[in-house]
Tab-separated table of C-alpha atoms and ligand atoms in Angstrom:
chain	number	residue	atom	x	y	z
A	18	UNK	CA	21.643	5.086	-1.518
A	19	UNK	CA	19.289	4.319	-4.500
A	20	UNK	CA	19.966	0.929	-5.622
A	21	UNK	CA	18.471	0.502	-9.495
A	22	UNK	CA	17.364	-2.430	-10.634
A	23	UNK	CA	17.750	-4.067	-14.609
A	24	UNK	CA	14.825	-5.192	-16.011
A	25	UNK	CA	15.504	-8.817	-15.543
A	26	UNK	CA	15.644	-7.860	-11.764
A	27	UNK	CA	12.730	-5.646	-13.008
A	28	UNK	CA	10.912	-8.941	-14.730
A	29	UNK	CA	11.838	-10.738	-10.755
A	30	UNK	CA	9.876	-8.408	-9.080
A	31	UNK	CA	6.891	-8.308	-11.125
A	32	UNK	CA	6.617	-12.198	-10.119
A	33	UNK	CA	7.016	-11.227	-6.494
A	34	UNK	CA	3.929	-8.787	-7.548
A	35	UNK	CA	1.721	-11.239	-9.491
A	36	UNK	CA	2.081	-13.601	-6.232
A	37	UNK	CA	1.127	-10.437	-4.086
A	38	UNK	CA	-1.863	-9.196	-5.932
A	39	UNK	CA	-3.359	-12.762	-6.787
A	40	UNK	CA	-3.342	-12.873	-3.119
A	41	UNK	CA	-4.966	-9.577	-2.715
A	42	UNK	CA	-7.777	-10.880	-5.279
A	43	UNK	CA	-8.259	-14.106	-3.152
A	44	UNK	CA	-8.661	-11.404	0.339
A	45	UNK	CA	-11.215	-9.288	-1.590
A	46	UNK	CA	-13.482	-12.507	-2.155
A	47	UNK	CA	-13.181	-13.616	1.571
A	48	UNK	CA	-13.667	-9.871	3.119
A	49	UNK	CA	-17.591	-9.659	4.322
A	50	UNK	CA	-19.801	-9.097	7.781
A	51	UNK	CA	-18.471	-12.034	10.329
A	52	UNK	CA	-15.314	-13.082	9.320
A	53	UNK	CA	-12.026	-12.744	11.207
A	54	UNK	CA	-9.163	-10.729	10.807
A	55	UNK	CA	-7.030	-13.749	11.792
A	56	UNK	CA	-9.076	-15.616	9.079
A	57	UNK	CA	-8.292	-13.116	6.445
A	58	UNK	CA	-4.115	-13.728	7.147
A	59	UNK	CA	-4.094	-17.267	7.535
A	60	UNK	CA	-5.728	-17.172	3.681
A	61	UNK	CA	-2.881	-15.050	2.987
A	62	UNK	CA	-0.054	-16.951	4.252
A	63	UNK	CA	-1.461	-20.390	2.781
A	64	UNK	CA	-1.841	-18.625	-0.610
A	65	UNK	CA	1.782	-16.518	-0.755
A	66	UNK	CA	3.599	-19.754	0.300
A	67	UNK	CA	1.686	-22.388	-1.469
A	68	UNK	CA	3.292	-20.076	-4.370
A	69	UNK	CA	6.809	-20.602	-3.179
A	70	UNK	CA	6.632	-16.983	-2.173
A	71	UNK	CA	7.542	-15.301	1.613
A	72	UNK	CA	4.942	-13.471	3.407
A	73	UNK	CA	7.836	-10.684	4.001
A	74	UNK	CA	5.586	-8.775	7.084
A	75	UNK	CA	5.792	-12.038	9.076
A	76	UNK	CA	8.372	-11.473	11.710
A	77	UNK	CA	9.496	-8.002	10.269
A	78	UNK	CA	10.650	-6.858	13.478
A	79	UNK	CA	8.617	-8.494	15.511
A	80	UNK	CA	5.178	-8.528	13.874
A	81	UNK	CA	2.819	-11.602	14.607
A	82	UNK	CA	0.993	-11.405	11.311
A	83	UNK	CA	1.666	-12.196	7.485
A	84	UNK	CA	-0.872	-9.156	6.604
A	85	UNK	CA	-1.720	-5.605	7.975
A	86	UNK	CA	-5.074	-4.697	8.687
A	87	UNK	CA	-6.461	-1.260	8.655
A	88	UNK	CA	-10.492	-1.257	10.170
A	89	UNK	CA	-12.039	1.587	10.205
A	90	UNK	CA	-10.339	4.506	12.094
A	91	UNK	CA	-7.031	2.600	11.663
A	92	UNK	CA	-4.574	3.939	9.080
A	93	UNK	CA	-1.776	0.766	9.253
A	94	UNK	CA	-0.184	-1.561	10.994
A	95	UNK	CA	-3.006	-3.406	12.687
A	96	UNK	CA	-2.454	-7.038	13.547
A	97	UNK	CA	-5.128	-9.883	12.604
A	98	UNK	CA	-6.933	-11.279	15.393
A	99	UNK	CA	-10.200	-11.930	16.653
A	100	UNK	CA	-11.973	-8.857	15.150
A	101	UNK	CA	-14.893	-9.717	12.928
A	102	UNK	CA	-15.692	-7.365	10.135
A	103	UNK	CA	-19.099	-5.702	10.339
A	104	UNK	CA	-21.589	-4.585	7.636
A	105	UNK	CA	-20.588	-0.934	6.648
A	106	UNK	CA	-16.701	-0.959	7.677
A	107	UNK	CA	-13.764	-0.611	5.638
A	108	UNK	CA	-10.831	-2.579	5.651
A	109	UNK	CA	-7.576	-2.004	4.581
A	110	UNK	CA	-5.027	-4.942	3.972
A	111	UNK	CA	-1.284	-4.534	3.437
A	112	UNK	CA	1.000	-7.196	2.324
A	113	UNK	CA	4.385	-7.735	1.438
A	114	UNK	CA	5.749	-10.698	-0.357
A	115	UNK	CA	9.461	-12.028	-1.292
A	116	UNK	CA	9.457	-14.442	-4.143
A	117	UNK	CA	13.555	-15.564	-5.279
A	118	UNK	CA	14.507	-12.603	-2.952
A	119	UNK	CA	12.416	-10.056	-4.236
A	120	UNK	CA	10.094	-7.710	-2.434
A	121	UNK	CA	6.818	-6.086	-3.584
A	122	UNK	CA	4.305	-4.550	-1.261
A	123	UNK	CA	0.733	-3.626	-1.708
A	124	UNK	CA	-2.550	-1.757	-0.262
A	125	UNK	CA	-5.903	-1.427	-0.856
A	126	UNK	CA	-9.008	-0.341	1.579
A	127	UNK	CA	-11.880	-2.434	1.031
A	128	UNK	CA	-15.971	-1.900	1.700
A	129	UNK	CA	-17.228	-4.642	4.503
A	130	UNK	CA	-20.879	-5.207	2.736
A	131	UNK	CA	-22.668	-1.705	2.013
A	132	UNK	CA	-20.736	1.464	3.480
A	133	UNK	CA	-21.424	5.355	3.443
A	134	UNK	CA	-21.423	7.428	0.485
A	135	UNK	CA	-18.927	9.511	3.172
A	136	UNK	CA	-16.904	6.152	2.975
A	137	UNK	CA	-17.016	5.660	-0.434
A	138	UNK	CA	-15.843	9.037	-1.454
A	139	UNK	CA	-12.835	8.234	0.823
A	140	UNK	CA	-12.060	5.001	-0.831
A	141	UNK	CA	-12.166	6.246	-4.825
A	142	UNK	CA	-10.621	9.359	-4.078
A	143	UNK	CA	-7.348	7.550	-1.958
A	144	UNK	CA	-7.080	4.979	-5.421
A	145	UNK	CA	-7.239	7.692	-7.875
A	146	UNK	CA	-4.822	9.367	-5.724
A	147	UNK	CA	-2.189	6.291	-6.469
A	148	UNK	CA	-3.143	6.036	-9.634
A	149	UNK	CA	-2.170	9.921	-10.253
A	150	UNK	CA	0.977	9.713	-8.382
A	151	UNK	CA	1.583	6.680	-10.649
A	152	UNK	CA	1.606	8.476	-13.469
A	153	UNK	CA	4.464	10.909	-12.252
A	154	UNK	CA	6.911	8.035	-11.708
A	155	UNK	CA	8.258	9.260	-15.182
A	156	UNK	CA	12.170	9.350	-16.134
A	157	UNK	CA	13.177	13.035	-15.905
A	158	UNK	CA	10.460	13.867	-13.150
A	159	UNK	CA	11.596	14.639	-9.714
A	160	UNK	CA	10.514	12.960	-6.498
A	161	UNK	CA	8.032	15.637	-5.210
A	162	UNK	CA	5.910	15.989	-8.447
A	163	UNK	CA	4.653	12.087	-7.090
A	164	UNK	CA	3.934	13.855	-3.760
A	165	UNK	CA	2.384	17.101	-4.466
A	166	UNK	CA	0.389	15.733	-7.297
A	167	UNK	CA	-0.815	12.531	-4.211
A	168	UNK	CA	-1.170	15.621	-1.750
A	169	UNK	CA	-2.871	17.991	-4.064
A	170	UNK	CA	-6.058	15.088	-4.640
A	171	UNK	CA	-6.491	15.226	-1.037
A	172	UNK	CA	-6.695	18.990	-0.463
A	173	UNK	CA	-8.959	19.201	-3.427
A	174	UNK	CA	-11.082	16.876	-1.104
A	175	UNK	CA	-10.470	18.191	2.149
A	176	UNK	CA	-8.975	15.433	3.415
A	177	UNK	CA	-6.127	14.846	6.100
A	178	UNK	CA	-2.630	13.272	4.370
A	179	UNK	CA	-1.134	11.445	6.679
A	180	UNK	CA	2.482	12.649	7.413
A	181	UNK	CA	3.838	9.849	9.799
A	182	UNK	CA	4.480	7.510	7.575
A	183	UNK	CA	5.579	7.417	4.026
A	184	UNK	CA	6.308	5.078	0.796
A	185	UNK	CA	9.668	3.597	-0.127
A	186	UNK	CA	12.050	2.505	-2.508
A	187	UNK	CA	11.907	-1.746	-2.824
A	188	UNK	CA	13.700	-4.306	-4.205
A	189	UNK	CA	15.732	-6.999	-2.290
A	190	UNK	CA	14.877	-5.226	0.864
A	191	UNK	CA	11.447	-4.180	1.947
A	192	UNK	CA	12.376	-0.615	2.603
A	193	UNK	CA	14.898	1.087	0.538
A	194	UNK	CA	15.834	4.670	-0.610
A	195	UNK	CA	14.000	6.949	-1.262
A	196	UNK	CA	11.218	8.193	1.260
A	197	UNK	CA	8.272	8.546	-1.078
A	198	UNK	CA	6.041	11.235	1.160
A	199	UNK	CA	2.597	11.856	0.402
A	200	UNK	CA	2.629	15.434	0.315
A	201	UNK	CA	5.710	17.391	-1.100
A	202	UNK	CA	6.397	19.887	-3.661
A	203	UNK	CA	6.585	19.560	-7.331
A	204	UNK	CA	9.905	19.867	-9.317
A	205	UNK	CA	11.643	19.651	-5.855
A	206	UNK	CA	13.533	16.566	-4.682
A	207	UNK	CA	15.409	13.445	-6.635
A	208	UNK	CA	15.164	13.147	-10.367
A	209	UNK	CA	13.390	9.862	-11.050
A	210	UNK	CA	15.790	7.362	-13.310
A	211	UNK	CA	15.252	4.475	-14.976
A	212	UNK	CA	15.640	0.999	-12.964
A	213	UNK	CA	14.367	2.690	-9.569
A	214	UNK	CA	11.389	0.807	-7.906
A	215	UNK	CA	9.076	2.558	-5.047
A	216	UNK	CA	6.232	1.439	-3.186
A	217	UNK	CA	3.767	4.342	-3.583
A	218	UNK	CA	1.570	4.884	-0.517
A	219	UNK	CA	-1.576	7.595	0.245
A	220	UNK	CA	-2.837	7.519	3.284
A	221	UNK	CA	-5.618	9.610	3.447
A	222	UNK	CA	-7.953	10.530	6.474
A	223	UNK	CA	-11.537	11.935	6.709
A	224	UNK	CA	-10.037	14.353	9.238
A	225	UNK	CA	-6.785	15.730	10.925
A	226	UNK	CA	-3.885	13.723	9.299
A	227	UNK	CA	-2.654	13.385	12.965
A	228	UNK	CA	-2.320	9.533	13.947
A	229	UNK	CA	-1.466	7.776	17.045
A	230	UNK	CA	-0.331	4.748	18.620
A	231	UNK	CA	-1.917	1.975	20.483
A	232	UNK	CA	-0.390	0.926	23.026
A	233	UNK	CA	-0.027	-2.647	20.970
A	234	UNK	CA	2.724	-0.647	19.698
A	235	UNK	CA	1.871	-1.526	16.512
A	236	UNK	CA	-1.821	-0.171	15.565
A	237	UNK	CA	-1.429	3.346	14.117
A	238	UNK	CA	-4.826	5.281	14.085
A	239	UNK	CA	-6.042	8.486	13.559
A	240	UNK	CA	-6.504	10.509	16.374
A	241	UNK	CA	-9.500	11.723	15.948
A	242	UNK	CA	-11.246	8.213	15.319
A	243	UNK	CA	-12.518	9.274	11.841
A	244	UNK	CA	-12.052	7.037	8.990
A	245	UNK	CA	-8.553	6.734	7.106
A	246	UNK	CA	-7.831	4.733	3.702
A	247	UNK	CA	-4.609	3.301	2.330
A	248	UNK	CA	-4.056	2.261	-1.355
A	249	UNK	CA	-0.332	1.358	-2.330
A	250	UNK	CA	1.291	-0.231	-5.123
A	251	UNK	CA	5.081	-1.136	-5.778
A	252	UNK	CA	6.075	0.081	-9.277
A	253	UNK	CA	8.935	0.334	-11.461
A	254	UNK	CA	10.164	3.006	-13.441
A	255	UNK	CA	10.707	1.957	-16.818
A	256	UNK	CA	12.239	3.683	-20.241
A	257	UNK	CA	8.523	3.637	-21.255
A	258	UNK	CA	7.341	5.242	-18.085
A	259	UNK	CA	6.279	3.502	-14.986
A	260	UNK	CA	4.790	0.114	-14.548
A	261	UNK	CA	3.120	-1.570	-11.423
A	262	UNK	CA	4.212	-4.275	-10.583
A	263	UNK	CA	1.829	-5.329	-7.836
A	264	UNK	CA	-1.109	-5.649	-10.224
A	265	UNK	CA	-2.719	-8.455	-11.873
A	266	UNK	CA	-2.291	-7.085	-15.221
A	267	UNK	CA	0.013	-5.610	-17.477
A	268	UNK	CA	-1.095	-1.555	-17.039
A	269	UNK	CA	1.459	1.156	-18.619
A	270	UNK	CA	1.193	4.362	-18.697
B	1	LIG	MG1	2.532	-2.031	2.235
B	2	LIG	MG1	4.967	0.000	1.771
């Protein structure tokens, strides 16, 4: 069931979001060669609840962390820890806040110090997929002209879409109706309505979009060991088309 949210709930979230990405800004400064994984979270958690907010991952069935980290060949789910970053990896960090109830949920991969041009590519093209499947989260559109149009920038590129693991609807949960895949077909699946709220999600590997799982039970990586990237946003669709609400400005399409 699709639960749709008022604007005022709307306007509740976006605080959530503000929270979230403020935090993600904080990460970005902090991510370079030597530092910890386990450093990286606990500058999280102070931050989210030093802003009355939740870090929502903490605990979520089980998990020891209050952010996700992605090195590398790792597509999601990895837990903080000892790891340092090195010079020329990529990390992505996930987190999830609650602020007043509210969820909101956000990705982004980020360069350790100077990467590949191979890396790069990876990185920009994964964003401007989000940003594309964004701009689909239109009243009137249907679900899978998000996912073709997400899967579509990744064939163009020849890269692997992960197929494991998908986006979401969001709101007083952390997972709510609908799946949002990243691969689909266009004018197929639920008409988009004003008042729904998904957490858009590519996942996008260098190679096969096959992933496994360490035996952490947790760690999901690709499984060849190339590189994967993860950008996500949480986003509301609006009368006036859709609006992130995970960023920290005020972008509408
Ligand atoms: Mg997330
Ligand atoms: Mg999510």
């Amino acid at each position: 069931m699709i639960i749709l949210k008022s604007p005022e709930q709307i306007d509740l979230m976006r605080r959530s979001g503000k929270v979230l990405a403020q935090t993600h800004a904080k990460l970005r400064e902090l991510v370079r060669p030597g530092i910890t994984t386990l450093e990286l979270d606990r500058a999280a958690e102070e931050y989210i609840r030093s802003q009355g907010a939740i870090p929502s991952f903490k605990g979520y069935q089980g998990f020891p962390g209050s952010i996700c980290v992605a090195i590398n060949d790792v597509v999601v789910h990895g837990i903080p820890g000892s790891q340092r970053l090195e010079e020329g990896d990529i990390i992505g960090i996930d987190i999830g806040t609650i602020l007043g109830g509210w969820h909101a949920d956000s990705a982004q991969t980020i360069p350790v110090g100077e990467i590949s041009q191979e890396a790069q590519n990876l990185l920009a093209t994964t964003e401007r997929a989000l940003w594309e499947g964004i701009a689909q989260a239109q009243p009137g559109n249907k679900l899978g002209d998000i996912s073709a149009t997400i899967e579509e920038v990744a064939k163009k590129a020849g890269y692997g879409v992960v197929r494991d693991l998908v986006g979401h609807g969001i709101g007083t949960k952390m997972h709510e109706d609908p799946q949002v895949p990243n691969f689909g077909k266009r004018g197929r699946g639920i008409t988009l309505r004003v008042g729904m709220t998904i957490a858009i999600e590519p996942m996008f590997n260098l190679g096969t979009h096959r992933v496994v799982l360490d035996s952490d039970n947790w760690t999901v990586r690709t499984a060849d060991g190339k590189l994967s990237a993860h950008f996500e946003h949480t986003v509301a669709i609006t009368a006036s088309g859709p609006v992130p609400l995970t960023t920290l400005g005020e972008e509408r399409f």
